[in-house]
Tab-separated table of N, CA and C in Angstrom:
chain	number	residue	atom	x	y	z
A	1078	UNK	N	137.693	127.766	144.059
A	1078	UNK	CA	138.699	126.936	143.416
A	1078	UNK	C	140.064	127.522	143.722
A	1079	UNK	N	140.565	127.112	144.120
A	1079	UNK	CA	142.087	127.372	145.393
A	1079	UNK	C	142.964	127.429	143.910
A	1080	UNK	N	143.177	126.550	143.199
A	1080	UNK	CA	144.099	126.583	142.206
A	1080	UNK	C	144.383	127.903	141.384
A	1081	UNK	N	143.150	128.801	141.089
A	1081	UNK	CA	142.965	129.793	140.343
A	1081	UNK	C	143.294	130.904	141.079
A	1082	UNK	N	143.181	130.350	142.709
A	1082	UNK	CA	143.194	131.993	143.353
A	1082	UNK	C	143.945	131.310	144.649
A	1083	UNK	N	145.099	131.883	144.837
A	1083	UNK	CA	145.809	131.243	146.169
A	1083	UNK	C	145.940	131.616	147.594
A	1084	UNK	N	144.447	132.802	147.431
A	1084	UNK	CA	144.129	133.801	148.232
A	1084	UNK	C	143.052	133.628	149.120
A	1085	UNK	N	143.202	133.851	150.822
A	1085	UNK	CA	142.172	133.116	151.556
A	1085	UNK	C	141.175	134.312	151.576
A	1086	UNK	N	140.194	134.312	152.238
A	1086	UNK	CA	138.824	134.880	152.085
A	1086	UNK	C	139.172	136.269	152.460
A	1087	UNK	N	140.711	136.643	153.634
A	1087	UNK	CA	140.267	138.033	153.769
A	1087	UNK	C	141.385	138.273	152.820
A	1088	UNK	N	141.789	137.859	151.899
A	1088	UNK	CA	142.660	138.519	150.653
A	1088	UNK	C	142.067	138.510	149.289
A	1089	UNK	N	140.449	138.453	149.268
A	1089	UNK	CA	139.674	138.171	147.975
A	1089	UNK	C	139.807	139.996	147.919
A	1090	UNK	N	139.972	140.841	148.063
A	1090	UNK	CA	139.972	142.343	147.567
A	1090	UNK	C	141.646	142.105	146.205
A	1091	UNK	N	142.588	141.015	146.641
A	1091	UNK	CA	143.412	140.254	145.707
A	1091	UNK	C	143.264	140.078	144.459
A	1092	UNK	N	141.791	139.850	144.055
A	1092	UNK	CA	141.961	138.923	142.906
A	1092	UNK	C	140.623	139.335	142.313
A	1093	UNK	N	140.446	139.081	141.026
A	1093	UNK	CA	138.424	139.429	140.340
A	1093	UNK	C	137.558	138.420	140.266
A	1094	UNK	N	136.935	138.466	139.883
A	1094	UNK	CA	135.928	137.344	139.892
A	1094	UNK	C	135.583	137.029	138.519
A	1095	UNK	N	135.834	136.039	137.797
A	1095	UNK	CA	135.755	135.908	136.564
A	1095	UNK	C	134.833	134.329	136.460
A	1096	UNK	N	133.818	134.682	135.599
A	1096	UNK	CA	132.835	133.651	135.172
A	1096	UNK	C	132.466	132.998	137.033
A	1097	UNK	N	132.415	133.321	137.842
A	1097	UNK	CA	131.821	133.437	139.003
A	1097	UNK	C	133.166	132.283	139.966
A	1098	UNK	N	134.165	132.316	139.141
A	1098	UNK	CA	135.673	132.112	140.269
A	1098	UNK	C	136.842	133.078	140.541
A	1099	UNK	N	137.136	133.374	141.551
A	1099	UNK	CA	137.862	133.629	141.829
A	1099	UNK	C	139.200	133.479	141.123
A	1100	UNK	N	140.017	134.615	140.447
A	1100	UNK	CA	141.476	134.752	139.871
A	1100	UNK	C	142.815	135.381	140.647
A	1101	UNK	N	143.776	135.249	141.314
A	1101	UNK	CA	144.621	136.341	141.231
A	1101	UNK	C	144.811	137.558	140.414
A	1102	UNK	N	144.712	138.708	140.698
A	1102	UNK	CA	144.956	139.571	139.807
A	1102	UNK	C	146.550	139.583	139.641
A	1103	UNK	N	147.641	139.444	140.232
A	1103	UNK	CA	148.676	139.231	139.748
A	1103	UNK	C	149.216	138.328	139.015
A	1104	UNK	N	148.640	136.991	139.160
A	1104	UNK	CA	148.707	135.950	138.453
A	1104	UNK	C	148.163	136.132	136.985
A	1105	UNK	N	146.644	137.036	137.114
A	1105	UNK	CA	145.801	136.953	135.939
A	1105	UNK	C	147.038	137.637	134.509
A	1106	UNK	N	147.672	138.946	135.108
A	1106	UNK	CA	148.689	139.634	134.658
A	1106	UNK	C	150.191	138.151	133.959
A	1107	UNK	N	150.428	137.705	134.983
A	1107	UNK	CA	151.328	137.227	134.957
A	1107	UNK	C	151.567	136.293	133.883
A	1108	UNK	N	150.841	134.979	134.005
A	1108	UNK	CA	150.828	133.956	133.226
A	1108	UNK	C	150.293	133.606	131.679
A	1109	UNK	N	149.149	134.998	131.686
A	1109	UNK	CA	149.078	134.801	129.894
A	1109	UNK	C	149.761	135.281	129.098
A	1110	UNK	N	151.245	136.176	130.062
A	1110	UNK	CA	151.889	136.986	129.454
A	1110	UNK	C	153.411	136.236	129.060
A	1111	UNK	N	153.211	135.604	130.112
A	1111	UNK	CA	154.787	134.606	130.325
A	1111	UNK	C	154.238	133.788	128.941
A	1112	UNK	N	153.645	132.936	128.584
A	1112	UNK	CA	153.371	132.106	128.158
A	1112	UNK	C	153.208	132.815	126.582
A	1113	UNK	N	152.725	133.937	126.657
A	1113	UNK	CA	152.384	134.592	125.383
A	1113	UNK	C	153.931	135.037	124.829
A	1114	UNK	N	154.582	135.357	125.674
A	1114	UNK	CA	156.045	136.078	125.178
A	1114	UNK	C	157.017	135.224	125.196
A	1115	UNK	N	156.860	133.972	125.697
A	1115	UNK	CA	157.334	132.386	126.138
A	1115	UNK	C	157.886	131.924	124.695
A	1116	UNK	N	156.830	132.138	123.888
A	1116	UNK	CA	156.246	131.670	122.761
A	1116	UNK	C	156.739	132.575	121.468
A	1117	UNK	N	156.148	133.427	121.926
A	1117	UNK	CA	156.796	134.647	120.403
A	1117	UNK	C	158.338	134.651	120.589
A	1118	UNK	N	159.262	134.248	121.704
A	1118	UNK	CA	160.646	134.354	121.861
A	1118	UNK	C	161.060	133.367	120.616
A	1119	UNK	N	160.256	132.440	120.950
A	1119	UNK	CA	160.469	131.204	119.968
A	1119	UNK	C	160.070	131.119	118.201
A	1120	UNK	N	159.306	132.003	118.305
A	1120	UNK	CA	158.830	132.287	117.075
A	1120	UNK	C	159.658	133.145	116.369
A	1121	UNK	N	160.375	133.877	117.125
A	1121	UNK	CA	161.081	135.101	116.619
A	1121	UNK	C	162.695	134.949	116.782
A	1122	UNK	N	163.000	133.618	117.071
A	1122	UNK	CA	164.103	133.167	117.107
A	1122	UNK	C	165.252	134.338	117.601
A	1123	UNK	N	164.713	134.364	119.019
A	1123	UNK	CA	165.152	135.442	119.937
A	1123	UNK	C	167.042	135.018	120.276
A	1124	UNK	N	167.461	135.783	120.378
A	1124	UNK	CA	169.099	135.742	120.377
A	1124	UNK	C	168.906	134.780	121.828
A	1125	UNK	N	170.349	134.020	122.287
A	1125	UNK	CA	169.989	133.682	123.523
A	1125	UNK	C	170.799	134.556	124.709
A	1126	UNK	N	171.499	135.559	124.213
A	1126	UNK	CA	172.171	136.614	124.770
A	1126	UNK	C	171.820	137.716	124.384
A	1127	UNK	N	171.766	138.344	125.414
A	1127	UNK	CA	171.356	140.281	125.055
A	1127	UNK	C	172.463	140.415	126.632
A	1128	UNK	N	173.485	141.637	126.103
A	1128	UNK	CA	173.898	142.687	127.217
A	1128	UNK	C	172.742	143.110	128.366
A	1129	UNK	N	171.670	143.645	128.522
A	1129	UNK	CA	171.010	143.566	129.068
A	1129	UNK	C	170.264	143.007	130.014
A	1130	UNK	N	170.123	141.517	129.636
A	1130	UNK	CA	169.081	140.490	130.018
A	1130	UNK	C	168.935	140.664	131.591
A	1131	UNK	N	170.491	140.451	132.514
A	1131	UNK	CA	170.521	140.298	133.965
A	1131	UNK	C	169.314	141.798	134.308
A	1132	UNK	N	170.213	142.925	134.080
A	1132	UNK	CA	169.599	144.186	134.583
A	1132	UNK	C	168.100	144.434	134.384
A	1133	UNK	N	167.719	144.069	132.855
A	1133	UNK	CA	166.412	144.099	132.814
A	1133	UNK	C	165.222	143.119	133.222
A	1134	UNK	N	166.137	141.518	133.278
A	1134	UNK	CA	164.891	140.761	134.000
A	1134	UNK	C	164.945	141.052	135.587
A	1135	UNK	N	166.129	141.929	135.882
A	1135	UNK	CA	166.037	142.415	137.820
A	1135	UNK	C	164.892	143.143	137.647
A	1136	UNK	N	164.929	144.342	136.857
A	1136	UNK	CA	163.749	145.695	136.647
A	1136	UNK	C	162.837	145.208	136.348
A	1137	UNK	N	162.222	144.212	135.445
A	1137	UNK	CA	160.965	143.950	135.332
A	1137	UNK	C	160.161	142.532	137.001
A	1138	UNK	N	161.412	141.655	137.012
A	1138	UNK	CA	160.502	141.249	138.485
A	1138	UNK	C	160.735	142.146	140.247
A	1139	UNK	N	161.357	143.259	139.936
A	1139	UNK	CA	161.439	143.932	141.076
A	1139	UNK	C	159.719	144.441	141.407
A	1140	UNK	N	159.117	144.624	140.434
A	1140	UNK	CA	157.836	146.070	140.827
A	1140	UNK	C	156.705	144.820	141.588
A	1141	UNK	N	156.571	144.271	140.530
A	1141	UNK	CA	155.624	142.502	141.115
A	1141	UNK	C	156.138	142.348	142.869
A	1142	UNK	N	157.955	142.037	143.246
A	1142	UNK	CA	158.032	141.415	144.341
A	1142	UNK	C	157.574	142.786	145.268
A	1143	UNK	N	157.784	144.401	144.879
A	1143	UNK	CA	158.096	145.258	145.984
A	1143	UNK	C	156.372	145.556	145.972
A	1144	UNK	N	155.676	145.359	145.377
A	1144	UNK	CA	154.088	144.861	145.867
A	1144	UNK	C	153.968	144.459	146.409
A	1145	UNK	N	154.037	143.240	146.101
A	1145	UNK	CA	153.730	141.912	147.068
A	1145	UNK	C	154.370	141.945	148.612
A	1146	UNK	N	155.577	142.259	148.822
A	1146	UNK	CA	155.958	142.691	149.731
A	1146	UNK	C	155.624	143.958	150.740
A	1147	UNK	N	154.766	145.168	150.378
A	1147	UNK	CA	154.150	146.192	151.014
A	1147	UNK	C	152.897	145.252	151.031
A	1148	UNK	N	152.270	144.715	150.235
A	1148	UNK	CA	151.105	144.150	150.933
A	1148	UNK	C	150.945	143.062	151.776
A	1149	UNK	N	151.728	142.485	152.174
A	1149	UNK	CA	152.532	141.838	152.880
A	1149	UNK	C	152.255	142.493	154.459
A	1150	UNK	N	152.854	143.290	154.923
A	1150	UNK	CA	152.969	144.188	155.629
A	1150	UNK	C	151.717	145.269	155.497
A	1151	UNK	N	151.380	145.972	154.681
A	1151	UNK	CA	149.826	146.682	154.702
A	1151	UNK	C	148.668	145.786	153.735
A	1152	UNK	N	148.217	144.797	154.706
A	1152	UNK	CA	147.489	144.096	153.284
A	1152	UNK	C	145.681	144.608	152.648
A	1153	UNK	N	145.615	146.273	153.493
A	1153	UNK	CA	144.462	146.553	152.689
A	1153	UNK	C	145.462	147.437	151.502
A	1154	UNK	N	146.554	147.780	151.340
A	1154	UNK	CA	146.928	148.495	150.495
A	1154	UNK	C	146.923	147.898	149.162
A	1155	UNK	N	147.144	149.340	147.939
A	1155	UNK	CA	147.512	148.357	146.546
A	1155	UNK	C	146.050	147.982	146.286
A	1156	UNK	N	146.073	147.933	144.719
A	1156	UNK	CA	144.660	147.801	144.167
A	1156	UNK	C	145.188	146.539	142.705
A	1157	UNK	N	144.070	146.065	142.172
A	1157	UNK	CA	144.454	144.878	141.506
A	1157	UNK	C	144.482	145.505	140.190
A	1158	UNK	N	144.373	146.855	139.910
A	1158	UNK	CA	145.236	146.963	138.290
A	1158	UNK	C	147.200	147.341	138.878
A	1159	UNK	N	147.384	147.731	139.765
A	1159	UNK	CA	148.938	147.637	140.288
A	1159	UNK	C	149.244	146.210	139.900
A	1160	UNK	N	148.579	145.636	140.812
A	1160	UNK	CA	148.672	143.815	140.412
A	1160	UNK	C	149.212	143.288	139.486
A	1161	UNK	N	147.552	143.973	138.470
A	1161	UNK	CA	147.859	142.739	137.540
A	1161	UNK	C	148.877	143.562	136.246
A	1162	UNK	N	149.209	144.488	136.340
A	1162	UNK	CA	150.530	145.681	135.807
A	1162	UNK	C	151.786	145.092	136.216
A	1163	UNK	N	151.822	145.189	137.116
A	1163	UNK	CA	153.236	144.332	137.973
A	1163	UNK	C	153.586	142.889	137.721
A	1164	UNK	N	151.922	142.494	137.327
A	1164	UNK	CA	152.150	140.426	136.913
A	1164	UNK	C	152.328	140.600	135.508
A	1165	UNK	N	152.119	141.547	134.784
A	1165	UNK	CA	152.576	141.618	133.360
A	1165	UNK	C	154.247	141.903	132.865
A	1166	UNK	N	154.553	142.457	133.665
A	1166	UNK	CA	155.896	143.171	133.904
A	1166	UNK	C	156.539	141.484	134.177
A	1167	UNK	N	156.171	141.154	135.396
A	1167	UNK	CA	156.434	139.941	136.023
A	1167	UNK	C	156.943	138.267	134.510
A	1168	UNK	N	155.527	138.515	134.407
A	1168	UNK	CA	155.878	137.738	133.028
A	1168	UNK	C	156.917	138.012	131.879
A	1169	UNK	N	156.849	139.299	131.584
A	1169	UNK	CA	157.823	139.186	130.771
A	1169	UNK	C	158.944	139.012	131.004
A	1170	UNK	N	159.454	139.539	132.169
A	1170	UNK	CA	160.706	138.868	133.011
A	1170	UNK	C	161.322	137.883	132.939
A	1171	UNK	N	159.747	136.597	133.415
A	1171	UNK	CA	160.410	135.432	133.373
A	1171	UNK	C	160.239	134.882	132.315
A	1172	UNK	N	159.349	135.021	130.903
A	1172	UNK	CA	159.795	134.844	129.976
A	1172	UNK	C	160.838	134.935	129.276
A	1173	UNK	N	161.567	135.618	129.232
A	1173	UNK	CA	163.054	135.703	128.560
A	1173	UNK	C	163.853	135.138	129.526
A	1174	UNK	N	163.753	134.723	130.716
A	1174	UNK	CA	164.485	134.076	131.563
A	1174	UNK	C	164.246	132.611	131.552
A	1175	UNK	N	162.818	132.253	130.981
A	1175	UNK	CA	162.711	130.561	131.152
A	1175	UNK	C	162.901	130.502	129.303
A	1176	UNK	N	163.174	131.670	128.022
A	1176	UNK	CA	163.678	130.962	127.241
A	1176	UNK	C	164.985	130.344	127.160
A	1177	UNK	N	165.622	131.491	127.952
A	1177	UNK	CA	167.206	131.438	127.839
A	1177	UNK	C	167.243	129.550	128.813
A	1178	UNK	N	166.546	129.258	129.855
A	1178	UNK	CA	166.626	128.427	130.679
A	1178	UNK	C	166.658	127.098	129.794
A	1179	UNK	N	165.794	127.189	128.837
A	1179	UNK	CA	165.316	125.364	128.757
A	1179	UNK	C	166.131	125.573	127.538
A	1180	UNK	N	167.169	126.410	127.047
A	1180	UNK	CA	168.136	126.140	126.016
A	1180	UNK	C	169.683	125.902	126.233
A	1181	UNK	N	169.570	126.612	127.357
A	1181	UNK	CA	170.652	126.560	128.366
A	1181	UNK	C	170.878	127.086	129.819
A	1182	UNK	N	170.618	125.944	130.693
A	1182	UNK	CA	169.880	125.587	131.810
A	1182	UNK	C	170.624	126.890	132.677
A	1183	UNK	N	170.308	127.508	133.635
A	1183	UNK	CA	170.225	128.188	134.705
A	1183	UNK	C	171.419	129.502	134.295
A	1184	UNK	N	170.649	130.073	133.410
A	1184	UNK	CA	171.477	131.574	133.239
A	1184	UNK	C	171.375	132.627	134.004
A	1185	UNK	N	172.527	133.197	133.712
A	1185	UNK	CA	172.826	134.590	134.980
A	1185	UNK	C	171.087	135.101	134.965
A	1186	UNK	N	170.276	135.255	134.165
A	1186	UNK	CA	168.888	135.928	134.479
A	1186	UNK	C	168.508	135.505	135.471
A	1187	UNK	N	167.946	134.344	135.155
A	1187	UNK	CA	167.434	133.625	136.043
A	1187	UNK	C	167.950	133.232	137.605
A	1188	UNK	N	169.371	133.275	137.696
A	1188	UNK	CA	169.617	132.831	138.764
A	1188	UNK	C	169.478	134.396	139.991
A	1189	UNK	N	169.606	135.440	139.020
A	1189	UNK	CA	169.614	136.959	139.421
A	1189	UNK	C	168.070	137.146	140.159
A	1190	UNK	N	167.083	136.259	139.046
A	1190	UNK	CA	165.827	137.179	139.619
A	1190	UNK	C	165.588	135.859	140.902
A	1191	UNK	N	165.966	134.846	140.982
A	1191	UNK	CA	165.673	134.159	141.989
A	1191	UNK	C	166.700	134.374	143.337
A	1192	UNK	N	167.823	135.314	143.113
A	1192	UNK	CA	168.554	135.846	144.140
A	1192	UNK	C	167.909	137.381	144.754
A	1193	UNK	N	167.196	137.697	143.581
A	1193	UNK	CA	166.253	138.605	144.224
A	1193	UNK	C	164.944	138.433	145.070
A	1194	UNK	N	164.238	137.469	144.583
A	1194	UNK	CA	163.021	136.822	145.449
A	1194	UNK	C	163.638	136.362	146.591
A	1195	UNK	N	164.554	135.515	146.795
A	1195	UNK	CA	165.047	134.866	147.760
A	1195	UNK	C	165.170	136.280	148.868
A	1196	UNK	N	165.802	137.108	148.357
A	1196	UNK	CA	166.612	138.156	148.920
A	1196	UNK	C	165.567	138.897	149.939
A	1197	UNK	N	164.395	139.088	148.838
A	1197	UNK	CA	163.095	139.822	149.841
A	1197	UNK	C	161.999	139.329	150.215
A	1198	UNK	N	161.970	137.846	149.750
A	1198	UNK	CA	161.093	137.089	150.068
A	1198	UNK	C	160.872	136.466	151.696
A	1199	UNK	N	162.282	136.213	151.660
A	1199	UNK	CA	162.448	134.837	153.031
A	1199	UNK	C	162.580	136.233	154.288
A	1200	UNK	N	162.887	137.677	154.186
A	1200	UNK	CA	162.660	138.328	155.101
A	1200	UNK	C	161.522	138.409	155.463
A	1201	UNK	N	160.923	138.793	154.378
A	1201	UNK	CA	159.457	139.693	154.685
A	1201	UNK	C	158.315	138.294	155.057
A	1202	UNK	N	158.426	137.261	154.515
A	1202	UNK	CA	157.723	135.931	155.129
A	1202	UNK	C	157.518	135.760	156.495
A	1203	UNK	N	159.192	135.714	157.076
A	1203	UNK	CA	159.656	135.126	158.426
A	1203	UNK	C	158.840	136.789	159.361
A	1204	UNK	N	159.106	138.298	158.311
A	1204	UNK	CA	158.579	139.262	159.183
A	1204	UNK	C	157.155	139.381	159.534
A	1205	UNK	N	156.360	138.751	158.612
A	1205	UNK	CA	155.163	138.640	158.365
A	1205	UNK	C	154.288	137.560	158.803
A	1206	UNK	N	155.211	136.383	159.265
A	1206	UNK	CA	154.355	134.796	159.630
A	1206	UNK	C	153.734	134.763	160.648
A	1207	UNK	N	154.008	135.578	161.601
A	1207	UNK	CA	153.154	135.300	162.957
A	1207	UNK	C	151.649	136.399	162.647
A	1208	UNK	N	151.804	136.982	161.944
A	1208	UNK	CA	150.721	137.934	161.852
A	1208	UNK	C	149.298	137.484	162.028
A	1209	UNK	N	148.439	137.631	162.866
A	1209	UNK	CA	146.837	137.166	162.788
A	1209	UNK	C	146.318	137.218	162.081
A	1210	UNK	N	145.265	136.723	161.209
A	1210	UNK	CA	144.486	136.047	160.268
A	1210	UNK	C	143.285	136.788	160.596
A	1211	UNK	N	142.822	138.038	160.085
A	1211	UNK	CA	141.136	138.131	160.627
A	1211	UNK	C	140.365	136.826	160.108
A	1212	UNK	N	139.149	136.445	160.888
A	1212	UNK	CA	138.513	135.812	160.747
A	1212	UNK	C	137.217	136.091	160.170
């Protein structure tokens, strides 16, 4: 099931096997956390400014992208508790970045951590695209 795991057959060392499908382990990290802290922001009637916010949602989605990016480039490296550590980190990131968002649309967080993906993403893609596929 492709949806659960966005990882082709020689990147299943990626992800666990849960109830006999395939998960991302970064994702697994990622999304019950976003969604869990998504939520308590709201519950806890979280300020929509903190001094902080830019610097710390950079520090928490930096460790997730500079993974993903060495494995990228070494893709037996890295093990899936890094992963799914880094997709937890990851989440909380963009949790405080998609509360601040849907209250008031595209804040310095957010636009920071997507100037950061952009930043190391579209290199390491374009460095990485021709790369062969074991079969």
């Amino acid at each position: 099931m492709f949806w659960l795991s966005h990882h082709h057959a020689d990147e299943y060392n990626r992800t666990y096997v849960l109830g006999g499908v395939r998960v991302c382990a970064r994702c697994l990290g990622t999304y019950p956390v976003l969604a869990a802290a998504f939520v308590g922001l709201f519950v806890l009637r979280a300020p929509l400014a903190w001094t902080w916010d830019v610097p710390v949602g950079v520090a928490l989605t930096l460790p997730a992208l500079v993974d993903w990016a060495v494995g990228r480039f070494r893709p037996a490296s890295g093990n899936n508790a890094v992963r799914t550590l880094t997709g937890v980190l990851l989440g909380l990131g963009l949790a405080r970045s998609l509360y601040i968002h849907v209250q008031r649309p595209l804040p310095a967080v957010l636009l920071a951590q997507a100037l950061l993906v952009t930043g190391v993403a579209v290199p390491v893609i374009l460095a990485t695209y021709r790369r062969p596929r074991p079969e």
